[in-house]
XYZ file of C-alpha atoms in Angstrom:
255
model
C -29.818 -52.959 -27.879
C -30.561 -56.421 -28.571
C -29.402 -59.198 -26.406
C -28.064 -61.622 -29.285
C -24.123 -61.948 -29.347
C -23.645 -60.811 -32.974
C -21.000 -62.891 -34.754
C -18.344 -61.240 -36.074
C -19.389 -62.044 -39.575
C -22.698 -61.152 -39.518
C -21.401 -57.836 -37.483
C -19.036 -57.196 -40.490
C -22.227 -57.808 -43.236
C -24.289 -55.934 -41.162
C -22.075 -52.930 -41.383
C -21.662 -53.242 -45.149
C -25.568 -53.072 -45.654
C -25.564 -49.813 -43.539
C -22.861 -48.573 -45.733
C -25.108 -49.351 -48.516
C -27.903 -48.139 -47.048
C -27.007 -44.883 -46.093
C -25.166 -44.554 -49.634
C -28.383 -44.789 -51.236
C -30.079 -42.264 -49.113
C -27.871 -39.894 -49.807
C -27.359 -40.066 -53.533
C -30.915 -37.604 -53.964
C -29.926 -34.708 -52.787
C -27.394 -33.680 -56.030
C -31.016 -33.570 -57.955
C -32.876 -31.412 -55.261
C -30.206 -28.783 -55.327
C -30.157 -29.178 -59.037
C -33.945 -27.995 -59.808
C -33.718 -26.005 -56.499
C -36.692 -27.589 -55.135
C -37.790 -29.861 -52.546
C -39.375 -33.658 -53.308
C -43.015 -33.415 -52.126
C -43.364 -30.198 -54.396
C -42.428 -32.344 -56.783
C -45.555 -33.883 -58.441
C -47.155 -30.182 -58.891
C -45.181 -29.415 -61.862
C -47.000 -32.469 -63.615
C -49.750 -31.506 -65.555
C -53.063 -33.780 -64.329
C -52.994 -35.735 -67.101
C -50.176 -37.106 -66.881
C -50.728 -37.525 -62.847
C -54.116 -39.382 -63.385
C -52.183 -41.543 -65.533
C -49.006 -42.139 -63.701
C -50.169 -45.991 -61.745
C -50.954 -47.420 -65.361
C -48.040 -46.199 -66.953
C -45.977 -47.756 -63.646
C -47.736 -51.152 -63.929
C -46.941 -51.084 -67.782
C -43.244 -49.959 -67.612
C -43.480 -52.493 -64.394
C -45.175 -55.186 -66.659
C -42.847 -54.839 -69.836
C -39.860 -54.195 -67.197
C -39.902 -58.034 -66.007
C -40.502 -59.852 -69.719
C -37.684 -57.507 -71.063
C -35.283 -57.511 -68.000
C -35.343 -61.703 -67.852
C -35.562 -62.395 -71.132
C -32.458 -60.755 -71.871
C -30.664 -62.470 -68.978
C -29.860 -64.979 -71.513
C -28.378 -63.449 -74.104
C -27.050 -60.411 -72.415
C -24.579 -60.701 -69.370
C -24.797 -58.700 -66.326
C -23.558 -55.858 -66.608
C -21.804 -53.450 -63.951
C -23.075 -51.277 -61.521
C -20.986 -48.528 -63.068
C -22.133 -49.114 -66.623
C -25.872 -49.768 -65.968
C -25.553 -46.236 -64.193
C -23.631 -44.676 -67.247
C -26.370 -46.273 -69.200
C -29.635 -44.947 -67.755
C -27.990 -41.221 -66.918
C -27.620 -41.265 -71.069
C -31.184 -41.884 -71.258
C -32.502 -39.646 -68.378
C -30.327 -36.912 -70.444
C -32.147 -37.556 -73.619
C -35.510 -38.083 -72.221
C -35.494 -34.959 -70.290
C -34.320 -32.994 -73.507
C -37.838 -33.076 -74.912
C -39.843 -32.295 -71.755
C -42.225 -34.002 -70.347
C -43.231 -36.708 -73.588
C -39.530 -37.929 -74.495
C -39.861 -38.027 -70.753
C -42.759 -40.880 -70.443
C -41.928 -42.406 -73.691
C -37.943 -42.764 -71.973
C -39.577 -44.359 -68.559
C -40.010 -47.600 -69.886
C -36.670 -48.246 -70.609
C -35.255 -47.091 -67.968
C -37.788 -49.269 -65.910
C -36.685 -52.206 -67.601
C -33.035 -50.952 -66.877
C -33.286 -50.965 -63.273
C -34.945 -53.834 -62.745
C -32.107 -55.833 -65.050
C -29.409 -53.756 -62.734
C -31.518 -55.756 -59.679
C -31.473 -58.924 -60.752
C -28.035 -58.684 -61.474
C -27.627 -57.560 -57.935
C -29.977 -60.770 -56.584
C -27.382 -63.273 -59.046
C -24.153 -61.229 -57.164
C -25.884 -62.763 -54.008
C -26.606 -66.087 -55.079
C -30.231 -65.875 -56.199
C -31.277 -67.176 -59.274
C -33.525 -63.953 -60.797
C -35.282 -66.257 -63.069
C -36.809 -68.109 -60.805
C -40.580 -66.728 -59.565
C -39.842 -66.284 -55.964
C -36.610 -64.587 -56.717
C -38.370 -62.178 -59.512
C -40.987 -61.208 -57.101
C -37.963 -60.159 -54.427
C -36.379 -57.778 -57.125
C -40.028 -56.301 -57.753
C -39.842 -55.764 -53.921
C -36.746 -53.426 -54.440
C -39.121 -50.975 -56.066
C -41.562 -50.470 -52.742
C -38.542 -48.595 -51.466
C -39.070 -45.000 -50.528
C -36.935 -43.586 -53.628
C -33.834 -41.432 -53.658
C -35.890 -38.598 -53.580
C -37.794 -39.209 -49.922
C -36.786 -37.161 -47.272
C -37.414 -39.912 -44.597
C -34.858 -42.721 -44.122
C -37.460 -44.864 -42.126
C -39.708 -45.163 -45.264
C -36.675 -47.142 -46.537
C -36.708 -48.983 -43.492
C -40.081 -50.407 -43.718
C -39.564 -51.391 -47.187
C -37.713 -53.908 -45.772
C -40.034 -55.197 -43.200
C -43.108 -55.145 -45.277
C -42.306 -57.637 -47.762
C -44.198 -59.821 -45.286
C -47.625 -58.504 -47.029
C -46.256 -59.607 -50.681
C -46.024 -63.439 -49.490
C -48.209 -65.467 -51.874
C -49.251 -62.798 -54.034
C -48.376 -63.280 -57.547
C -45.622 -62.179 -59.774
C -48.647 -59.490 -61.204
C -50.026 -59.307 -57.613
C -46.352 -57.950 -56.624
C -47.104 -55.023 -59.002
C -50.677 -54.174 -58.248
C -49.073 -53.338 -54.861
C -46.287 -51.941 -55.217
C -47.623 -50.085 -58.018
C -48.938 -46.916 -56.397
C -45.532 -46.284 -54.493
C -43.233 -47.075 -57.712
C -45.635 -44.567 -59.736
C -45.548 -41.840 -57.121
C -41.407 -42.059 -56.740
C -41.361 -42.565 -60.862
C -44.270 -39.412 -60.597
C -40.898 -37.462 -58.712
C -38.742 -38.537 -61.509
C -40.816 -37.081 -64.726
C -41.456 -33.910 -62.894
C -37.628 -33.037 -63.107
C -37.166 -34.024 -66.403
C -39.964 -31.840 -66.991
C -38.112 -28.984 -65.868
C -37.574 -26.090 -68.046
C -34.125 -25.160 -69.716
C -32.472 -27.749 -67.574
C -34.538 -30.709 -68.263
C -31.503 -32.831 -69.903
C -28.901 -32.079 -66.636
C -31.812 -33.251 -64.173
C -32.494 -36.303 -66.424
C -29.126 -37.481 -66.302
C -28.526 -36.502 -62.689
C -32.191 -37.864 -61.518
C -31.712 -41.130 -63.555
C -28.189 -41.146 -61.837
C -29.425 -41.265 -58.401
C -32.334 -43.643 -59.548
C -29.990 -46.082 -60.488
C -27.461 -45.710 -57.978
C -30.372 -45.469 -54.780
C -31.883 -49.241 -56.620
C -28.962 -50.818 -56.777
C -27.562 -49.628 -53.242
C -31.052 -51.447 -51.990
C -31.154 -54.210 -53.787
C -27.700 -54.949 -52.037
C -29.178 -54.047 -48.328
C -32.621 -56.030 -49.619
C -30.805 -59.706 -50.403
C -28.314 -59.190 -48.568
C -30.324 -59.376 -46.060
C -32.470 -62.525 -47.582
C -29.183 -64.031 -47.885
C -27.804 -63.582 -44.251
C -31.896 -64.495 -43.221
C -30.954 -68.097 -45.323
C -27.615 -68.494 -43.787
C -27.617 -67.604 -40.372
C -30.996 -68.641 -39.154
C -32.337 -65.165 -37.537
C -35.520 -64.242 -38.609
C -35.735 -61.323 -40.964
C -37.465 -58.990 -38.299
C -34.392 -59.446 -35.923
C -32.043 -58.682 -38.630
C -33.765 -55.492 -39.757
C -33.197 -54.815 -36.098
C -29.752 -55.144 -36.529
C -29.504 -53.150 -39.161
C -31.142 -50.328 -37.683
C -29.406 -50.249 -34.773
C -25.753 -49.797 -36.889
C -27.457 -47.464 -38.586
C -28.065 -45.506 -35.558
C -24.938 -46.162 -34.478
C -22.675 -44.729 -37.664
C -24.851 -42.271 -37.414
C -23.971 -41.041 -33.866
C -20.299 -41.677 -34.813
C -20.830 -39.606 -37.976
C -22.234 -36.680 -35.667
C -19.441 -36.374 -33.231
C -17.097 -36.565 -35.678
């Protein structure tokens, strides 16, 4: 327990980024029990080419992502969460309806979707995604552990370890996140990949996608918000948050 009274404001924002939080980590498992398989076996029904190519494709789908995604900030409004989800479980559908090519050639696109679905999230909190700083903090979404992981504390130190990412620049921000995003994105091709079913796990994998980056964009600025606002230093407030999260989660157990 920490020994900081807790304002009731920051208590009640605190709580809503758990909410979020745990939302996204459990919006996964509707894929696993789709393909009947579990997420680490995931990457050995890729074929090796398309493994030893999976970073560059990431940093290009990152790369066109970012033009695409803030570029059209100006002529296209946000949109909804619900309808950017609709949008990319469409896609997942048709990309996983040709196997494993429609599959790479749909990633892209959906890349580009996700991070627009982001920003929108950073402009909900009062950040300006077209400024550098701000563009770097969406990238940051994508070092998150993925709705796929297994391990909620992978999530957790997404959070904390946007420390390394200070000063880098915007295409720094991808060389580093880069080999997480492509091993998560690695996860995502290899159910669209699956046989018969390939169309139902692209729209249900792009479904969680979506839902799991936009739940943590919400936890990851809220939490630069509250850091602006109340004064705390980030590390005490990811604190915070872990603590209610350990505390729902007791609740939820002896319930």
């Amino acid at each position: 327990m920490t020994d900081l009274t807790i304002p009731i404001d920051l208590e009640a924002e605190l709580k809503e980024l758990a909410r979020r939080h745990r939302a996204a980590s459990t919006v996964g498992m509707s894929v696993l029990n789709l393909i009947g398989g579990q997420a680490e076996n995931l990457l050995e029904k890729l074929p090796d080419s398309a493994k030893d190519r999976l970073e560059a494709t990431t940093i290009k789908a990152l790369d066109v992502a970012l033009r695409a995604a803030l570029k059209s900030r100006g002529v296209v409004p946000d949109q909804k969460s619900w309808l950017n989800t609709a949008l990319t479980t469409a896609m997942g559908a048709a990309g996983g309806a040709g196997g494993l090519p429609s599959a790479l050639a749909e990633l892209p696109v959906t890349t580009t979707v996700l991070f627009r679905a982001i920003a929108g999230v950073a402009a909900d909190h009062g950040f300006d995604p077209s400024e550098p700083d701000i563009a770097k903090e969406c990238l940051t979404v994508f070092a998150a552990a993925g709705p796929l992981a297994e391990d909620d504390g992978a999530d957790m130190a997404f959070l904390a370890a946007r420390v390394s990412l200070v000063g880098s620049t915007v295409h720094g921000v991808i060389a580093k996140i880069a080999p997480r995003l492509s091993y998560v994105l690695g996860q995502k091709l290899a159910t669209q990949a699956v046989p018969v079913i390939g169309a139902a796990a692209g729209a249900a994998t792009n479904y969680a996608y979506t839902s799991y980056y936009q739940q943590m964009a919400h936890v990851h600025f809220g939490l630069l918000r509250l850091e602006r606002s109340s004064g705390h230093p980030r590390a005490l407030l990811i604190d915070m948050l872990r603590e209610e999260l350990s505390i729902s989660t007791k609740s939820a157990l002896i319930r």
